[in-house]
Coordinates of N, CA and C and ligand atoms in Angstrom, one line a residue:
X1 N -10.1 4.4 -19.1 CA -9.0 5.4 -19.2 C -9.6 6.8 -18.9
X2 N -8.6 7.6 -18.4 CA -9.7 8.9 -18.1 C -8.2 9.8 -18.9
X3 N -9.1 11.0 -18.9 CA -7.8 12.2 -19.9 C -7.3 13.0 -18.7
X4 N -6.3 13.1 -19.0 CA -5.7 14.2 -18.3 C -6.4 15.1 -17.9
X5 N -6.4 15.6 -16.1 CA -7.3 16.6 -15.9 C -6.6 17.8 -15.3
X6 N -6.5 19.0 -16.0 CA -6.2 20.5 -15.6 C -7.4 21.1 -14.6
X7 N -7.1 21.6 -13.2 CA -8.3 22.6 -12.9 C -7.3 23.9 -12.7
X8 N -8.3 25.2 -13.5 CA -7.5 26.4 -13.1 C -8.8 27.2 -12.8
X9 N -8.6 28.3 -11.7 CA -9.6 29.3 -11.0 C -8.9 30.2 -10.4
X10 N -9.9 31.2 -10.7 CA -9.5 32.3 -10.1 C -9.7 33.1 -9.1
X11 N -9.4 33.6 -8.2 CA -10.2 33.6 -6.8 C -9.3 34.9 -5.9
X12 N -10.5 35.5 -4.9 CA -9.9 37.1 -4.4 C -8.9 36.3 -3.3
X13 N -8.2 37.6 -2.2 CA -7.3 37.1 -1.7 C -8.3 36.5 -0.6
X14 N -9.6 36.9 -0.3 CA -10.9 35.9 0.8 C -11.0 34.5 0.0
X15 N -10.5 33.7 -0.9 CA -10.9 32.9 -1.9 C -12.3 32.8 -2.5
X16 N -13.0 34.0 -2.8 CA -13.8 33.8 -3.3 C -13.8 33.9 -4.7
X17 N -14.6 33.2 -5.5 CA -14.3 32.9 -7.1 C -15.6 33.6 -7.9
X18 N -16.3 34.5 -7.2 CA -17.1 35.1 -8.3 C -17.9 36.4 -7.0
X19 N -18.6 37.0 -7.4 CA -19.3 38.3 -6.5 C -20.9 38.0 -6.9
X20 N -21.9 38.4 -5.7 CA -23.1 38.2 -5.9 C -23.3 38.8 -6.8
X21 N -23.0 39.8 -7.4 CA -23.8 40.8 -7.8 C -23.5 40.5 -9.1
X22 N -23.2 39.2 -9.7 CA -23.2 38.5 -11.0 C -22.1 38.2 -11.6
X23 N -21.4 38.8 -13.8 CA -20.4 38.3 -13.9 C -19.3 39.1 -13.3
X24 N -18.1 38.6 -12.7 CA -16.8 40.1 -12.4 C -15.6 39.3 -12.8
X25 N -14.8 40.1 -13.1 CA -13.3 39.1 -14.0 C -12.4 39.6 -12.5
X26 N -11.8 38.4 -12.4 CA -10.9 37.9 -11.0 C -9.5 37.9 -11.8
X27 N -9.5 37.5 -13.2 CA -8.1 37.4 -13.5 C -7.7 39.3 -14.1
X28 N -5.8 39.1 -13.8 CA -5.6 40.2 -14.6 C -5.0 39.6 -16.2
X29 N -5.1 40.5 -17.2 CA -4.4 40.5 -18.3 C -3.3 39.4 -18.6
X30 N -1.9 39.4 -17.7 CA -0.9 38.6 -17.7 C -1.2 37.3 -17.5
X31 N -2.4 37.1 -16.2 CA -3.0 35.5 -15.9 C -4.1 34.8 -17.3
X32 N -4.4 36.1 -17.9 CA -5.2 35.4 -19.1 C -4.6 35.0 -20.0
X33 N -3.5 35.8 -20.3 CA -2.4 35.1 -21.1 C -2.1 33.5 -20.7
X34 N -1.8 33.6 -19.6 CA -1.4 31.9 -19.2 C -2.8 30.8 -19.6
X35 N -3.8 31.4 -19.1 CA -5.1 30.7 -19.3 C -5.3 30.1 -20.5
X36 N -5.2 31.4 -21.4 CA -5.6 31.2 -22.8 C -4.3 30.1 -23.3
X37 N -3.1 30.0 -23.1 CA -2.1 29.1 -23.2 C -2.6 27.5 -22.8
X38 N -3.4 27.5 -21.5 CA -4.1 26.4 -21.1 C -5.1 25.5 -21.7
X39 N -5.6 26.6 -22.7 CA -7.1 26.4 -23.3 C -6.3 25.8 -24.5
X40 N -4.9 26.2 -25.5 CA -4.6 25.6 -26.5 C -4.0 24.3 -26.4
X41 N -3.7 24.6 -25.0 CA -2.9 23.0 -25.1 C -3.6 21.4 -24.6
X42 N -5.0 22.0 -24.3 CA -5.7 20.9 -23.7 C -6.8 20.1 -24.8
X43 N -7.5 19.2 -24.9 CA -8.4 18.7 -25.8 C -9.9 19.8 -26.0
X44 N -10.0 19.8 -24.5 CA -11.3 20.4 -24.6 C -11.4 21.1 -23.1
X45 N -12.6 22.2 -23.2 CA -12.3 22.9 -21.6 C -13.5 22.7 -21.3
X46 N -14.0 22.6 -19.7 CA -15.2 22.0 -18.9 C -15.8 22.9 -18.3
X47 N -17.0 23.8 -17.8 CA -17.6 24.4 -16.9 C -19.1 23.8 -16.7
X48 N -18.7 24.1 -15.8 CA -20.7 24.2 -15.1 C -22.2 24.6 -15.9
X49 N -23.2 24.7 -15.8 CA -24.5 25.6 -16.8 C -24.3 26.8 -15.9
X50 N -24.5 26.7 -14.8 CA -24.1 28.0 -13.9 C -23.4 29.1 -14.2
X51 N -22.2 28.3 -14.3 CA -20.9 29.4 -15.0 C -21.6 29.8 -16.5
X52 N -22.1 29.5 -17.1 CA -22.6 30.3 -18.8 C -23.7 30.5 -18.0
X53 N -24.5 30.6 -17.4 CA -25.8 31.5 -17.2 C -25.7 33.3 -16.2
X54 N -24.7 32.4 -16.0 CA -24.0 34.3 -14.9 C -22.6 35.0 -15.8
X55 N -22.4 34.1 -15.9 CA -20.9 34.7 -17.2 C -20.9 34.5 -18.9
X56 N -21.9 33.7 -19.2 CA -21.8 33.8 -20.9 C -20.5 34.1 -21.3
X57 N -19.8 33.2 -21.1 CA -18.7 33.3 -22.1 C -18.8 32.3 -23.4
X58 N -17.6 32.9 -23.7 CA -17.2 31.8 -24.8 C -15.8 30.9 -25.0
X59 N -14.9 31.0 -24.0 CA -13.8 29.8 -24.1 C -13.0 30.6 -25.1
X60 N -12.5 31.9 -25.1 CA -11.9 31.7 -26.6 C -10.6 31.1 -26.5
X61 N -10.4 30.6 -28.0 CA -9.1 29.6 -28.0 C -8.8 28.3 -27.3
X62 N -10.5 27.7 -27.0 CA -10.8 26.3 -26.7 C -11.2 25.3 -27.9
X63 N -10.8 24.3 -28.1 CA -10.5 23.6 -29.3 C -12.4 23.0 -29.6
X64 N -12.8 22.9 -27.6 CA -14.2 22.0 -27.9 C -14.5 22.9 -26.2
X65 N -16.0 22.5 -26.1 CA -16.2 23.1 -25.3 C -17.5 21.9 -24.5
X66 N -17.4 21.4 -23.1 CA -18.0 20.8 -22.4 C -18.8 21.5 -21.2
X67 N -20.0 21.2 -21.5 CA -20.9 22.1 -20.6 C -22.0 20.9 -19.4
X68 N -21.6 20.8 -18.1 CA -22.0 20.2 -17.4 C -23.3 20.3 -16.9
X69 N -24.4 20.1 -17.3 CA -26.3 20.7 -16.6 C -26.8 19.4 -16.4
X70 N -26.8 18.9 -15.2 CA -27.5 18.1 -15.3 C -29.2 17.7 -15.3
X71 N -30.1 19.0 -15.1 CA -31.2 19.3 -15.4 C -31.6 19.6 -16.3
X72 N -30.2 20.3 -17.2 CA -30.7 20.7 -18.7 C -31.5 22.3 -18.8
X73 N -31.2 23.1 -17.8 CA -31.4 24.3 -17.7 C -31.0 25.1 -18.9
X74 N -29.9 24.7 -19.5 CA -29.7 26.1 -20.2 C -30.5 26.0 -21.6
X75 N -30.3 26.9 -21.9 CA -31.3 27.5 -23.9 C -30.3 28.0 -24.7
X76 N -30.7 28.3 -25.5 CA -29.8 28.0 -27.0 C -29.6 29.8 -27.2
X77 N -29.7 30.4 -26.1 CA -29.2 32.1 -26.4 C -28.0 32.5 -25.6
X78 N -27.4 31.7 -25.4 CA -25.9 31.7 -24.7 C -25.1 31.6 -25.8
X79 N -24.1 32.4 -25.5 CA -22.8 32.9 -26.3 C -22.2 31.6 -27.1
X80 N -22.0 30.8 -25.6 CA -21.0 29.8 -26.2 C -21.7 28.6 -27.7
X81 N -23.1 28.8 -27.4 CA -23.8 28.0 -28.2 C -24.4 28.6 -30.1
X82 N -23.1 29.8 -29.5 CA -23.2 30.9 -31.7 C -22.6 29.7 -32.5
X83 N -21.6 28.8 -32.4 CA -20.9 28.0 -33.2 C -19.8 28.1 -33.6
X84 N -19.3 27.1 -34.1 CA -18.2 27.3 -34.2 C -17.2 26.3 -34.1
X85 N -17.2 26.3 -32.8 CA -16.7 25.2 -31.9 C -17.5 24.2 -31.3
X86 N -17.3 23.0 -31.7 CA -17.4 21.6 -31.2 C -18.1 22.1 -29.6
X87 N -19.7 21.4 -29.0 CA -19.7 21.5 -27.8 C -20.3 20.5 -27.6
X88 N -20.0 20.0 -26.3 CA -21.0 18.9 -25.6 C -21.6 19.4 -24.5
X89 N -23.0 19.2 -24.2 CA -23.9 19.4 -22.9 C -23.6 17.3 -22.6
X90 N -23.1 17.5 -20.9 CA -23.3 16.0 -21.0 C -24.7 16.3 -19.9
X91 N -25.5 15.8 -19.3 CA -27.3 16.0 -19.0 C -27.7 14.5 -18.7
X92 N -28.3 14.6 -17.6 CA -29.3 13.6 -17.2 C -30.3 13.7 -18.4
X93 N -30.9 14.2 -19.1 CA -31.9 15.0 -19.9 C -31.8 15.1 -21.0
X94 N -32.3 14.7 -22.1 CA -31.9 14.6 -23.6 C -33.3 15.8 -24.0
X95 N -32.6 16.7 -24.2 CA -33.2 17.9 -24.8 C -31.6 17.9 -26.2
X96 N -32.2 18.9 -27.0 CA -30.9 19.8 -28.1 C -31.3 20.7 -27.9
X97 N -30.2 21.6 -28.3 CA -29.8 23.0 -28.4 C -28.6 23.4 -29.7
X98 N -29.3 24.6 -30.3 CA -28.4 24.6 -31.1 C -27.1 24.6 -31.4
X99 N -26.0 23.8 -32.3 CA -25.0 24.0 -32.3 C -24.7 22.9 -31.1
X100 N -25.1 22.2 -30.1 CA -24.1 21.6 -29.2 C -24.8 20.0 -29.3
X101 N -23.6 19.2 -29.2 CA -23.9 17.8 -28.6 C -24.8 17.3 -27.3
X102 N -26.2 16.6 -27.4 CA -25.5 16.3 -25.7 C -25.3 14.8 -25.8
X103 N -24.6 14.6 -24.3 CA -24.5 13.4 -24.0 C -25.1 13.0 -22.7
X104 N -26.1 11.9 -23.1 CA -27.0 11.7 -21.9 C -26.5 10.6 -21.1
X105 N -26.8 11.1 -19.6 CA -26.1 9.8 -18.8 C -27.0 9.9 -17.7
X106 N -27.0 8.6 -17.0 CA -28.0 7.9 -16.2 C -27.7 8.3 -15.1
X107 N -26.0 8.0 -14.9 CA -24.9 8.4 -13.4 C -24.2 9.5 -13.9
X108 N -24.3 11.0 -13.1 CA -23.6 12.3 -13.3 C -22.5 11.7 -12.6
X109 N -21.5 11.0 -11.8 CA -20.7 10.7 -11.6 C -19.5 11.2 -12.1
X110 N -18.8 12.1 -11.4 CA -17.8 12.7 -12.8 C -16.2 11.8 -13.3
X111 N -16.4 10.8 -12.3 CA -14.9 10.1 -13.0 C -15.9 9.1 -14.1
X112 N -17.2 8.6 -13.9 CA -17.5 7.9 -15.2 C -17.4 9.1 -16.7
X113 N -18.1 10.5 -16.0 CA -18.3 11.6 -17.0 C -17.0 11.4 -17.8
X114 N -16.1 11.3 -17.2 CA -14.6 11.8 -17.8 C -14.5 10.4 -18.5
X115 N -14.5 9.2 -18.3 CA -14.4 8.0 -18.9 C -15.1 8.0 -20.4
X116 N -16.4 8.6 -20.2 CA -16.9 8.7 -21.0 C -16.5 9.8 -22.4
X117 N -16.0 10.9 -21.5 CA -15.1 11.8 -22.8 C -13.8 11.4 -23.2
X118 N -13.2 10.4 -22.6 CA -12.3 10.2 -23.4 C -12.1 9.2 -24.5
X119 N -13.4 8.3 -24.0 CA -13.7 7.1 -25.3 C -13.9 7.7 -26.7
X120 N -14.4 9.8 -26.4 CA -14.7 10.2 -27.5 C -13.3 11.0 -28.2
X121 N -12.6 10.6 -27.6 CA -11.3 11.1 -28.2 C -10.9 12.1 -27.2
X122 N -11.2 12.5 -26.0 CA -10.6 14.0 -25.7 C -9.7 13.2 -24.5
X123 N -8.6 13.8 -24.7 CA -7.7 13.0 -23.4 C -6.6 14.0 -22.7
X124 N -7.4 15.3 -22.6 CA -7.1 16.1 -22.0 C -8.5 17.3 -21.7
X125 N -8.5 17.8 -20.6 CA -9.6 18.1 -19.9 C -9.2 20.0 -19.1
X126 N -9.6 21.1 -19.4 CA -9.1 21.9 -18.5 C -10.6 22.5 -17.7
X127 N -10.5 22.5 -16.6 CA -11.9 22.3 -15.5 C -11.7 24.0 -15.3
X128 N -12.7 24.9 -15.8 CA -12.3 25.8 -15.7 C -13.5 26.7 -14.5
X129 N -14.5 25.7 -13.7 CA -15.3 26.3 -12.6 C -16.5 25.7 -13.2
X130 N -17.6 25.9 -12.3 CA -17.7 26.9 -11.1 C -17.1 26.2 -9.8
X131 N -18.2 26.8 -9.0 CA -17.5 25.5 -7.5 C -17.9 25.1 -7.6
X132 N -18.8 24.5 -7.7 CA -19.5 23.0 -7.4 C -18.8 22.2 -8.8
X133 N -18.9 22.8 -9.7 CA -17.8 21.9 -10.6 C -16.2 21.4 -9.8
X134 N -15.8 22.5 -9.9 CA -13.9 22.2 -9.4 C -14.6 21.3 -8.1
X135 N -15.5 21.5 -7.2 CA -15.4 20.4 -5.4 C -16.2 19.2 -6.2
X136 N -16.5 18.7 -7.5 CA -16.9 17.5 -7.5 C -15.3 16.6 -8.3
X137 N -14.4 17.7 -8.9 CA -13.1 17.1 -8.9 C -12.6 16.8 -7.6
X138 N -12.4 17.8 -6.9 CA -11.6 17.6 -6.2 C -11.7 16.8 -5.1
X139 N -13.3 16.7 -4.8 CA -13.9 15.9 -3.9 C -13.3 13.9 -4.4
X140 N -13.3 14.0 -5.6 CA -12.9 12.4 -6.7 C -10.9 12.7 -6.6
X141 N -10.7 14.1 -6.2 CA -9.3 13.6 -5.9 C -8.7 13.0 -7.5
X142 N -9.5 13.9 -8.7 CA -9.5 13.6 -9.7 C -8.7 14.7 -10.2
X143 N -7.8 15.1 -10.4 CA -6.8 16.1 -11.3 C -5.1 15.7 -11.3
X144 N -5.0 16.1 -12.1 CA -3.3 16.0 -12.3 C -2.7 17.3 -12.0
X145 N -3.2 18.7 -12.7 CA -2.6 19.8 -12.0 C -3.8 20.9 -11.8
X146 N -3.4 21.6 -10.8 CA -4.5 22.4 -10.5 C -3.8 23.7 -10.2
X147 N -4.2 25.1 -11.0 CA -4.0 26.0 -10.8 C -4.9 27.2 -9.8
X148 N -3.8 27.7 -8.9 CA -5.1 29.0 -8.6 C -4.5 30.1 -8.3
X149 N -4.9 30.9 -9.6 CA -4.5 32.5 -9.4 C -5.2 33.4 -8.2
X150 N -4.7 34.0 -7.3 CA -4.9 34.8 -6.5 C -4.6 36.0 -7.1
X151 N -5.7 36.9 -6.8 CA -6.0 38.2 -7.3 C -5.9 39.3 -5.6
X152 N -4.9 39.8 -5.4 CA -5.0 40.6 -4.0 C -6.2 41.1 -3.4
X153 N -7.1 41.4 -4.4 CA -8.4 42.3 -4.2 C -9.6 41.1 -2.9
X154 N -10.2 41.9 -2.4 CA -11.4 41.0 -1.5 C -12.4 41.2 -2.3
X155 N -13.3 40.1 -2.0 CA -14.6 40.1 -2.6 C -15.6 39.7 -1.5
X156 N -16.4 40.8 -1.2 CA -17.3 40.8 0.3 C -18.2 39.7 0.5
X157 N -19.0 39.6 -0.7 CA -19.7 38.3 -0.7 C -19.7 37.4 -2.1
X158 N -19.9 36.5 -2.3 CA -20.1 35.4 -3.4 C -19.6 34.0 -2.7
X159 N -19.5 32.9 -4.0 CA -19.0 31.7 -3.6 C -17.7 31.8 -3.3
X160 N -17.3 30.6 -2.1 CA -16.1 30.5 -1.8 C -15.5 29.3 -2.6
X161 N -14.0 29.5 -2.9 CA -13.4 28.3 -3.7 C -13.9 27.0 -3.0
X162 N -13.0 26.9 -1.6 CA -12.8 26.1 -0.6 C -13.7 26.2 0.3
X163 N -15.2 25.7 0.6 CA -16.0 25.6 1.4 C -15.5 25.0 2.8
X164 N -14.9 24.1 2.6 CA -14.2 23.6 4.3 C -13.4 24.4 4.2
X165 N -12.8 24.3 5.7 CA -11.7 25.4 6.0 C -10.4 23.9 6.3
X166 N -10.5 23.0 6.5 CA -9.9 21.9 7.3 C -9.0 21.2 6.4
X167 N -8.7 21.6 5.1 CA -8.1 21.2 3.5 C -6.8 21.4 4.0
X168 N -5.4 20.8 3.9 CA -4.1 21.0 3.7 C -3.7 20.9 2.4
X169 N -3.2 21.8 1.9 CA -2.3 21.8 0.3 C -1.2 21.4 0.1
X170 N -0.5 21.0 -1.0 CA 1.3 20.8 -0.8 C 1.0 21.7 -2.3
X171 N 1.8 22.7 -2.5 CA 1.9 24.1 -3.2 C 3.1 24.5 -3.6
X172 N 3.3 25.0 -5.2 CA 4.5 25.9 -5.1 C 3.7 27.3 -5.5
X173 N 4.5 28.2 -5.3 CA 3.9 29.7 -5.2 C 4.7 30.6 -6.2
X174 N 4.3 31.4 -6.9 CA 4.5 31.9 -8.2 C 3.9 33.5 -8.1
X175 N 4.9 34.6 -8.8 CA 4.4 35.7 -9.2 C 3.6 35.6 -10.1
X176 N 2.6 36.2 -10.6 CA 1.8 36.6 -11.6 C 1.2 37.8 -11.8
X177 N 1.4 38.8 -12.9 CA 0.8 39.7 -12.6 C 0.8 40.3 -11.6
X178 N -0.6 40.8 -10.9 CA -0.9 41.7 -10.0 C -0.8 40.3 -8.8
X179 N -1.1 39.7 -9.3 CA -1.4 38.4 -7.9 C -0.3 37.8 -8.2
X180 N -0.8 36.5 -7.6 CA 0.2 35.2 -7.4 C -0.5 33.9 -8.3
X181 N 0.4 32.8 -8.2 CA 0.1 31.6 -9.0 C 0.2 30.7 -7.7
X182 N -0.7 29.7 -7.8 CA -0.3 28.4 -6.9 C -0.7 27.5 -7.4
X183 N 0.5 26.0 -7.7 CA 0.0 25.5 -8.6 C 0.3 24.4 -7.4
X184 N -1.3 23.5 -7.2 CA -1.3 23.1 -6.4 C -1.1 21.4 -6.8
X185 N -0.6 20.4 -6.0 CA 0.0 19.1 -6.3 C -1.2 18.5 -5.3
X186 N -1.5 18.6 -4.8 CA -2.2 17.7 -3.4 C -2.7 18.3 -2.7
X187 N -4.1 18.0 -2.4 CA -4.6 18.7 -1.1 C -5.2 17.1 -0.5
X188 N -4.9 17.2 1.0 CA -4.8 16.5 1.9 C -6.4 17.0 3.1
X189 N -7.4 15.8 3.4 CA -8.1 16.6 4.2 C -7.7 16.4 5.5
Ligands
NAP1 N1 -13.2 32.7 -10.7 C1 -13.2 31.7 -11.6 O1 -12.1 31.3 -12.1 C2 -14.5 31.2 -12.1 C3 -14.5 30.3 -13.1 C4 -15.8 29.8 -13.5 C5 -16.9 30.2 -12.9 N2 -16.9 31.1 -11.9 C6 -18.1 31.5 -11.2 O2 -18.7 30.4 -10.6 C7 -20.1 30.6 -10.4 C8 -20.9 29.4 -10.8 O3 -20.5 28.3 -10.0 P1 -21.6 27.3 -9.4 O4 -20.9 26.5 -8.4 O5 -22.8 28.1 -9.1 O6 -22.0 26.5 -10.7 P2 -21.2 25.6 -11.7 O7 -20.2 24.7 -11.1 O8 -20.7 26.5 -12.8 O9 -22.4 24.8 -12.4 C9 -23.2 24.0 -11.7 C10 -24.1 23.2 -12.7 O10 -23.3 22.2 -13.2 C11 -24.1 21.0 -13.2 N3 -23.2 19.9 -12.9 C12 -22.2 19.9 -11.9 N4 -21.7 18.6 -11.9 C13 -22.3 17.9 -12.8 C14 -22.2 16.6 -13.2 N5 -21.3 15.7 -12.7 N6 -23.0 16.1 -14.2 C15 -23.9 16.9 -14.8 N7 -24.1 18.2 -14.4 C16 -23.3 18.7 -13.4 C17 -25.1 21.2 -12.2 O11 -26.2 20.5 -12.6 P3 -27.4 19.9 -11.6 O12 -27.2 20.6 -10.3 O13 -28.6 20.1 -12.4 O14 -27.0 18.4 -11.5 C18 -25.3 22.7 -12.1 O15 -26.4 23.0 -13.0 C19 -20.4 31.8 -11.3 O16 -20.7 32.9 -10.5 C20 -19.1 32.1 -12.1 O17 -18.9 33.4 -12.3 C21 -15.7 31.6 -11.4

């Protein structure tokens, strides 16, 4: 069984979802409101080691917190790892760090990944980045709804959402804030 999978991102009107020049916040105020709405209603929220090593956040108003490394890069001076909150590192690599779970697996595979969090009770999932996180869903054609706030502003250089350009979407389209909502059903290659 897999849990229900949410992806939501945020991204300029170029679709890019972050700036070289390290952390920068893409969403406005009114879209974090919805976010943070996302984070209460789901089991647990998902990012990258990437995403905490350039953004240190902390998920606030996430019930548990799932942190993807498969080399086991990160260290125990990251925000998210003060406590508190329930975390899992799942990792090729059985290292600890303070305050978090890990769970060691042989195949990063992310529809087994997800199999495997749900046997632990979590049966809802909100995918909240980086890229290479959201394109290993999306690539598995693994989500039930997928959000993406468009922010009007450009961003000259950083990662792009959508690395191919050759992707069709089926989409409904939404004010938000300063930007838009697109809450996407299907993307078609
Ligand atoms: N705009 C937004 O909404 C938003 C949201 C979040 C983050 N971001 C931005 O995104 C950027 C980071 O994105 P990114 O693409 O560089 O990195 P990322 O997706 O955050 O993280 C990549 C890391 O996740 C690990 N990983 C991925 N899939 C895995 C799997 N199936 N099993 C185990 N580990 C797995 C990789 O491990 P290995 O390579 O070692 O296997 C790698 O260390 C940051 O700049 C951040 O600011 C933007």
């Amino acid at each position: 069984m897999l849990p229900r999978i949410t992806i939501n991102v945020a991204m300029s009107l170029n679709g890019k979802i972050s700036s070289e020049s390290g952390r920068y916040t893409i969403s406005d105020p009114d879209d974090m409101e919805r976010v943070f709405l996302l984070r209460k209603s789901v089991d647990a929220v998902l990012i990258g080691a990437n995403t905490v090593i350039v953004d240190d956040p902390v998920l606030r108003y996430s019930r548990c917190r799932i942190i993807l490394d498969g080399e086991f890069k990160l260290s125990d001076k990251y925000k998210i790892f003060d406590g508190g909150v329930k975390t899992y590192i799942v990792s090729r690599k059985n290292k600890h760090i303070k305050n978090a779970q890990t769970v060691t697996v042989n195949d990063t595979g992310i529809k087994g990944i997800m199999e495997k969090l749900y046997s632990f009770g979590i049966k809802s999932v909100l995918v909240e980045g980086g890229m290479q996180v959201i394109n290993e869903f999306l690539d598995s054609n693994l989500f039930d709804q997928f959000f993406v706030y468009v922010n009007p502003g450009l961003i000259l250089s950083g990662k792009s959402l959508f690395p191919a350009v050759d992707k069709k979407l089926e989409y409904t389209v939404e004010e938000c804030g300063r930007g838009i909502l697109l809450s996407i059903k299907s993307i078609y290659i």
